[in-house]
């Protein structure tokens, strides 16, 4: 991504990975209720036994969840969510610049769109395979409800890992890898590449300096573009990952069932909370990421000077 530290010293790969992981965890903690609302809206209408409560809108879903299941339910699955960001976001964002440099090594000019997209595809794909078990557990904990006599499938994060592994096999922890891979390839390419291009354009055209306002605008635009492109795949991924064994024979079966039973708009269920969550998550994450990189490099320079 364009932009160096305040002292024009490029951050190291370790600094980028660490900064991305911490920034993603901060963003996750702040926006997690929106993600839980998105999941509940996405699975609504899947089956009559899931819940008799009708969720309406983002704030309505959050309010209903807090009233009926308690405020802490909004953060159900947060430990798995943080584990996901540590293993997933730290790699897909932290390694982006390094992989981009690898793909653009043969280019005589600065990195082009092709190398940016290739870097997004690579880091996103690798991160999905590593972080998929945390995604499965997070979604299931967010989706489960104890209302109406329904016994929760899992009592906690590590209980969920154990039950899924013992009842569905280790492959159960990688359930939904295909739609999640598709979703995150779209997200990674759109999110990081759009942010990179927007930031580069704003700085090069001297519309904004490489600072907080530039990072804010670039992240918000990237969040909107990403939500539009990834929403259909995200809904299918959530439905398939949350489904009990045997409900859907495959990912295409899940998509076809949604289309025939609920219509094409079903693929955009939870769009508003998706954008609110992804847009705010992007802003918080990228702003924290950029500031952390700079502060860590300043600290490193200070220590180097002292020695």
mmCIF file of N, CA and C in Angstrom, residues 183-245:
data_model
loop_
_atom_site.group_PDB
_atom_site.id
_atom_site.type_symbol
_atom_site.label_atom_id
_atom_site.label_comp_id
_atom_site.label_asym_id
_atom_site.label_seq_id
_atom_site.Cartn_x
_atom_site.Cartn_y
_atom_site.Cartn_z
ATOM 1 N N UNK A 183 -15.918 -15.971 -1.110
ATOM 2 C CA UNK A 183 -16.286 -14.709 -0.460
ATOM 3 C C UNK A 183 -15.049 -13.898 -0.099
ATOM 4 N N UNK A 184 -14.057 -14.540 0.504
ATOM 5 C CA UNK A 184 -12.897 -13.804 0.981
ATOM 6 C C UNK A 184 -11.929 -13.415 -0.123
ATOM 7 N N UNK A 185 -11.943 -14.169 -1.221
ATOM 8 C CA UNK A 185 -11.166 -13.744 -2.384
ATOM 9 C C UNK A 185 -11.763 -12.452 -2.929
ATOM 10 N N UNK A 186 -13.115 -12.411 -3.004
ATOM 11 C CA UNK A 186 -13.802 -11.196 -3.452
ATOM 12 C C UNK A 186 -13.525 -10.052 -2.479
ATOM 13 N N UNK A 187 -13.688 -10.351 -1.184
ATOM 14 C CA UNK A 187 -13.484 -9.318 -0.166
ATOM 15 C C UNK A 187 -12.043 -8.812 -0.167
ATOM 16 N N UNK A 188 -11.093 -9.739 -0.176
ATOM 17 C CA UNK A 188 -9.696 -9.335 -0.091
ATOM 18 C C UNK A 188 -9.285 -8.488 -1.290
ATOM 19 N N UNK A 189 -9.674 -8.954 -2.491
ATOM 20 C CA UNK A 189 -9.312 -8.201 -3.697
ATOM 21 C C UNK A 189 -9.998 -6.842 -3.720
ATOM 22 N N UNK A 190 -11.306 -6.838 -3.439
ATOM 23 C CA UNK A 190 -12.047 -5.581 -3.498
ATOM 24 C C UNK A 190 -11.631 -4.639 -2.382
ATOM 25 N N UNK A 191 -11.580 -5.169 -1.166
ATOM 26 C CA UNK A 191 -11.298 -4.346 0.010
ATOM 27 C C UNK A 191 -9.898 -3.744 -0.027
ATOM 28 N N UNK A 192 -8.884 -4.590 -0.126
ATOM 29 C CA UNK A 192 -7.505 -4.102 -0.052
ATOM 30 C C UNK A 192 -7.106 -3.359 -1.315
ATOM 31 N N UNK A 193 -7.487 -3.907 -2.484
ATOM 32 C CA UNK A 193 -7.111 -3.260 -3.746
ATOM 33 C C UNK A 193 -7.811 -1.912 -3.895
ATOM 34 N N UNK A 194 -9.121 -1.854 -3.553
ATOM 35 C CA UNK A 194 -9.841 -0.581 -3.626
ATOM 36 C C UNK A 194 -9.242 0.438 -2.666
ATOM 37 N N UNK A 195 -8.957 -0.009 -1.435
ATOM 38 C CA UNK A 195 -8.326 0.879 -0.456
ATOM 39 C C UNK A 195 -6.980 1.383 -0.969
ATOM 40 N N UNK A 196 -6.187 0.474 -1.517
ATOM 41 C CA UNK A 196 -4.867 0.817 -2.027
ATOM 42 C C UNK A 196 -4.960 1.820 -3.176
ATOM 43 N N UNK A 197 -5.876 1.540 -4.131
ATOM 44 C CA UNK A 197 -6.033 2.423 -5.288
ATOM 45 C C UNK A 197 -6.575 3.793 -4.895
ATOM 46 N N UNK A 198 -7.586 3.806 -4.007
ATOM 47 C CA UNK A 198 -8.168 5.071 -3.566
ATOM 48 C C UNK A 198 -7.138 5.917 -2.816
ATOM 49 N N UNK A 199 -6.411 5.271 -1.925
ATOM 50 C CA UNK A 199 -5.397 5.984 -1.156
ATOM 51 C C UNK A 199 -4.310 6.543 -2.069
ATOM 52 N N UNK A 200 -3.896 5.728 -3.022
ATOM 53 C CA UNK A 200 -2.862 6.147 -3.969
ATOM 54 C C UNK A 200 -3.334 7.336 -4.801
ATOM 55 N N UNK A 201 -4.604 7.260 -5.270
ATOM 56 C CA UNK A 201 -5.150 8.344 -6.098
ATOM 57 C C UNK A 201 -5.282 9.643 -5.310
ATOM 58 N N UNK A 202 -5.774 9.546 -4.082
ATOM 59 C CA UNK A 202 -5.955 10.733 -3.248
ATOM 60 C C UNK A 202 -4.624 11.404 -2.920
ATOM 61 N N UNK A 203 -3.601 10.589 -2.654
ATOM 62 C CA UNK A 203 -2.290 11.139 -2.295
ATOM 63 C C UNK A 203 -1.575 11.703 -3.526
ATOM 64 N N UNK A 204 -1.594 10.939 -4.631
ATOM 65 C CA UNK A 204 -0.877 11.376 -5.831
ATOM 66 C C UNK A 204 -1.479 12.633 -6.441
ATOM 67 N N UNK A 205 -2.815 12.736 -6.390
ATOM 68 C CA UNK A 205 -3.488 13.915 -6.935
ATOM 69 C C UNK A 205 -3.563 15.062 -5.924
ATOM 70 N N UNK A 206 -2.931 14.875 -4.769
ATOM 71 C CA UNK A 206 -2.834 15.884 -3.720
ATOM 72 C C UNK A 206 -4.202 16.369 -3.239
ATOM 73 N N UNK A 207 -5.183 15.439 -3.269
ATOM 74 C CA UNK A 207 -6.505 15.759 -2.734
ATOM 75 C C UNK A 207 -6.499 15.660 -1.216
ATOM 76 N N UNK A 208 -5.756 14.662 -0.719
ATOM 77 C CA UNK A 208 -5.606 14.479 0.725
ATOM 78 C C UNK A 208 -4.185 14.012 1.012
ATOM 79 N N UNK A 209 -3.681 14.387 2.159
ATOM 80 C CA UNK A 209 -2.367 13.903 2.575
ATOM 81 C C UNK A 209 -2.505 12.478 3.091
ATOM 82 N N UNK A 210 -1.389 11.757 3.104
ATOM 83 C CA UNK A 210 -1.402 10.365 3.569
ATOM 84 C C UNK A 210 -1.530 10.344 5.086
ATOM 85 N N UNK A 211 -2.747 10.640 5.536
ATOM 86 C CA UNK A 211 -3.009 10.695 6.972
ATOM 87 C C UNK A 211 -4.428 10.232 7.255
ATOM 88 N N UNK A 212 -4.907 10.450 8.459
ATOM 89 C CA UNK A 212 -6.175 9.888 8.913
ATOM 90 C C UNK A 212 -7.368 10.171 7.997
ATOM 91 N N UNK A 213 -7.613 11.412 7.520
ATOM 92 C CA UNK A 213 -8.760 11.640 6.626
ATOM 93 C C UNK A 213 -8.693 10.813 5.343
ATOM 94 N N UNK A 214 -7.502 10.695 4.787
ATOM 95 C CA UNK A 214 -7.299 9.889 3.580
ATOM 96 C C UNK A 214 -7.598 8.424 3.859
ATOM 97 N N UNK A 215 -7.117 7.921 4.975
ATOM 98 C CA UNK A 215 -7.345 6.527 5.349
ATOM 99 C C UNK A 215 -8.832 6.277 5.591
ATOM 100 N N UNK A 216 -9.518 7.238 6.217
ATOM 101 C CA UNK A 216 -10.952 7.119 6.518
ATOM 102 C C UNK A 216 -11.769 7.020 5.233
ATOM 103 N N UNK A 217 -11.563 7.949 4.309
ATOM 104 C CA UNK A 217 -12.320 7.979 3.049
ATOM 105 C C UNK A 217 -12.047 6.715 2.225
ATOM 106 N N UNK A 218 -10.797 6.347 2.107
ATOM 107 C CA UNK A 218 -10.427 5.167 1.322
ATOM 108 C C UNK A 218 -11.045 3.896 1.891
ATOM 109 N N UNK A 219 -11.027 3.762 3.213
ATOM 110 C CA UNK A 219 -11.574 2.574 3.875
ATOM 111 C C UNK A 219 -13.091 2.500 3.719
ATOM 112 N N UNK A 220 -13.770 3.640 3.808
ATOM 113 C CA UNK A 220 -15.231 3.659 3.690
ATOM 114 C C UNK A 220 -15.679 3.270 2.285
ATOM 115 N N UNK A 221 -15.020 3.801 1.277
ATOM 116 C CA UNK A 221 -15.347 3.453 -0.111
ATOM 117 C C UNK A 221 -15.057 1.973 -0.367
ATOM 118 N N UNK A 222 -13.941 1.495 0.148
ATOM 119 C CA UNK A 222 -13.592 0.084 -0.005
ATOM 120 C C UNK A 222 -14.625 -0.811 0.657
ATOM 121 N N UNK A 223 -15.140 -0.400 1.818
ATOM 122 C CA UNK A 223 -16.147 -1.173 2.534
ATOM 123 C C UNK A 223 -17.440 -1.304 1.753
ATOM 124 N N UNK A 224 -17.885 -0.213 1.119
ATOM 125 C CA UNK A 224 -19.130 -0.248 0.341
ATOM 126 C C UNK A 224 -18.984 -1.143 -0.890
ATOM 127 N N UNK A 225 -17.908 -0.963 -1.631
ATOM 128 C CA UNK A 225 -17.671 -1.782 -2.839
ATOM 129 C C UNK A 225 -17.599 -3.261 -2.483
ATOM 130 N N UNK A 226 -16.956 -3.566 -1.382
ATOM 131 C CA UNK A 226 -16.798 -4.955 -0.949
ATOM 132 C C UNK A 226 -18.134 -5.571 -0.569
ATOM 133 N N UNK A 227 -18.977 -4.824 0.139
ATOM 134 C CA UNK A 227 -20.279 -5.350 0.563
ATOM 135 C C UNK A 227 -21.161 -5.679 -0.626
ATOM 136 N N UNK A 228 -21.186 -4.817 -1.622
ATOM 137 C CA UNK A 228 -22.013 -5.032 -2.816
ATOM 138 C C UNK A 228 -21.615 -6.320 -3.531
ATOM 139 N N UNK A 229 -20.324 -6.538 -3.697
ATOM 140 C CA UNK A 229 -19.854 -7.699 -4.459
ATOM 141 C C UNK A 229 -19.902 -9.001 -3.668
ATOM 142 N N UNK A 230 -19.732 -8.919 -2.351
ATOM 143 C CA UNK A 230 -19.599 -10.149 -1.565
ATOM 144 C C UNK A 230 -20.884 -10.623 -0.902
ATOM 145 N N UNK A 231 -21.917 -9.797 -0.874
ATOM 146 C CA UNK A 231 -23.134 -10.129 -0.129
ATOM 147 C C UNK A 231 -23.770 -11.466 -0.523
ATOM 148 N N UNK A 232 -24.003 -11.742 -1.824
ATOM 149 C CA UNK A 232 -24.628 -13.030 -2.185
ATOM 150 C C UNK A 232 -23.835 -14.246 -1.703
ATOM 151 N N UNK A 233 -22.527 -14.208 -1.887
ATOM 152 C CA UNK A 233 -21.678 -15.323 -1.457
ATOM 153 C C UNK A 233 -21.649 -15.425 0.057
ATOM 154 N N UNK A 234 -21.691 -14.283 0.737
ATOM 155 C CA UNK A 234 -21.655 -14.249 2.191
ATOM 156 C C UNK A 234 -22.893 -14.906 2.789
ATOM 157 N N UNK A 235 -24.069 -14.635 2.207
ATOM 158 C CA UNK A 235 -25.311 -15.229 2.704
ATOM 159 C C UNK A 235 -25.291 -16.750 2.512
ATOM 160 N N UNK A 236 -24.883 -17.206 1.333
ATOM 161 C CA UNK A 236 -24.801 -18.652 1.065
ATOM 162 C C UNK A 236 -23.808 -19.307 2.015
ATOM 163 N N UNK A 237 -22.678 -18.646 2.227
ATOM 164 C CA UNK A 237 -21.659 -19.177 3.144
ATOM 165 C C UNK A 237 -22.211 -19.333 4.545
ATOM 166 N N UNK A 238 -22.914 -18.309 5.033
ATOM 167 C CA UNK A 238 -23.478 -18.351 6.385
ATOM 168 C C UNK A 238 -24.501 -19.467 6.511
ATOM 169 N N UNK A 239 -25.401 -19.582 5.533
ATOM 170 C CA UNK A 239 -26.432 -20.623 5.570
ATOM 171 C C UNK A 239 -25.799 -22.017 5.573
ATOM 172 N N UNK A 240 -24.816 -22.223 4.702
ATOM 173 C CA UNK A 240 -24.211 -23.552 4.546
ATOM 174 C C UNK A 240 -23.391 -23.935 5.780
ATOM 175 N N UNK A 241 -22.622 -22.983 6.302
ATOM 176 C CA UNK A 241 -21.788 -23.252 7.481
ATOM 177 C C UNK A 241 -22.647 -23.549 8.699
ATOM 178 N N UNK A 242 -23.768 -22.852 8.833
ATOM 179 C CA UNK A 242 -24.630 -23.007 9.999
ATOM 180 C C UNK A 242 -25.544 -24.221 9.916
ATOM 181 N N UNK A 243 -25.700 -24.808 8.737
ATOM 182 C CA UNK A 243 -26.656 -25.903 8.531
ATOM 183 C C UNK A 243 -26.189 -27.187 9.214
ATOM 184 N N UNK A 244 -27.149 -27.969 9.765
ATOM 185 C CA UNK A 244 -26.805 -29.273 10.337
ATOM 186 C C UNK A 244 -26.461 -30.254 9.218
ATOM 187 N N UNK A 245 -25.748 -31.339 9.523
ATOM 188 C CA UNK A 245 -25.381 -32.309 8.492
ATOM 189 C C UNK A 245 -26.602 -32.833 7.742
#
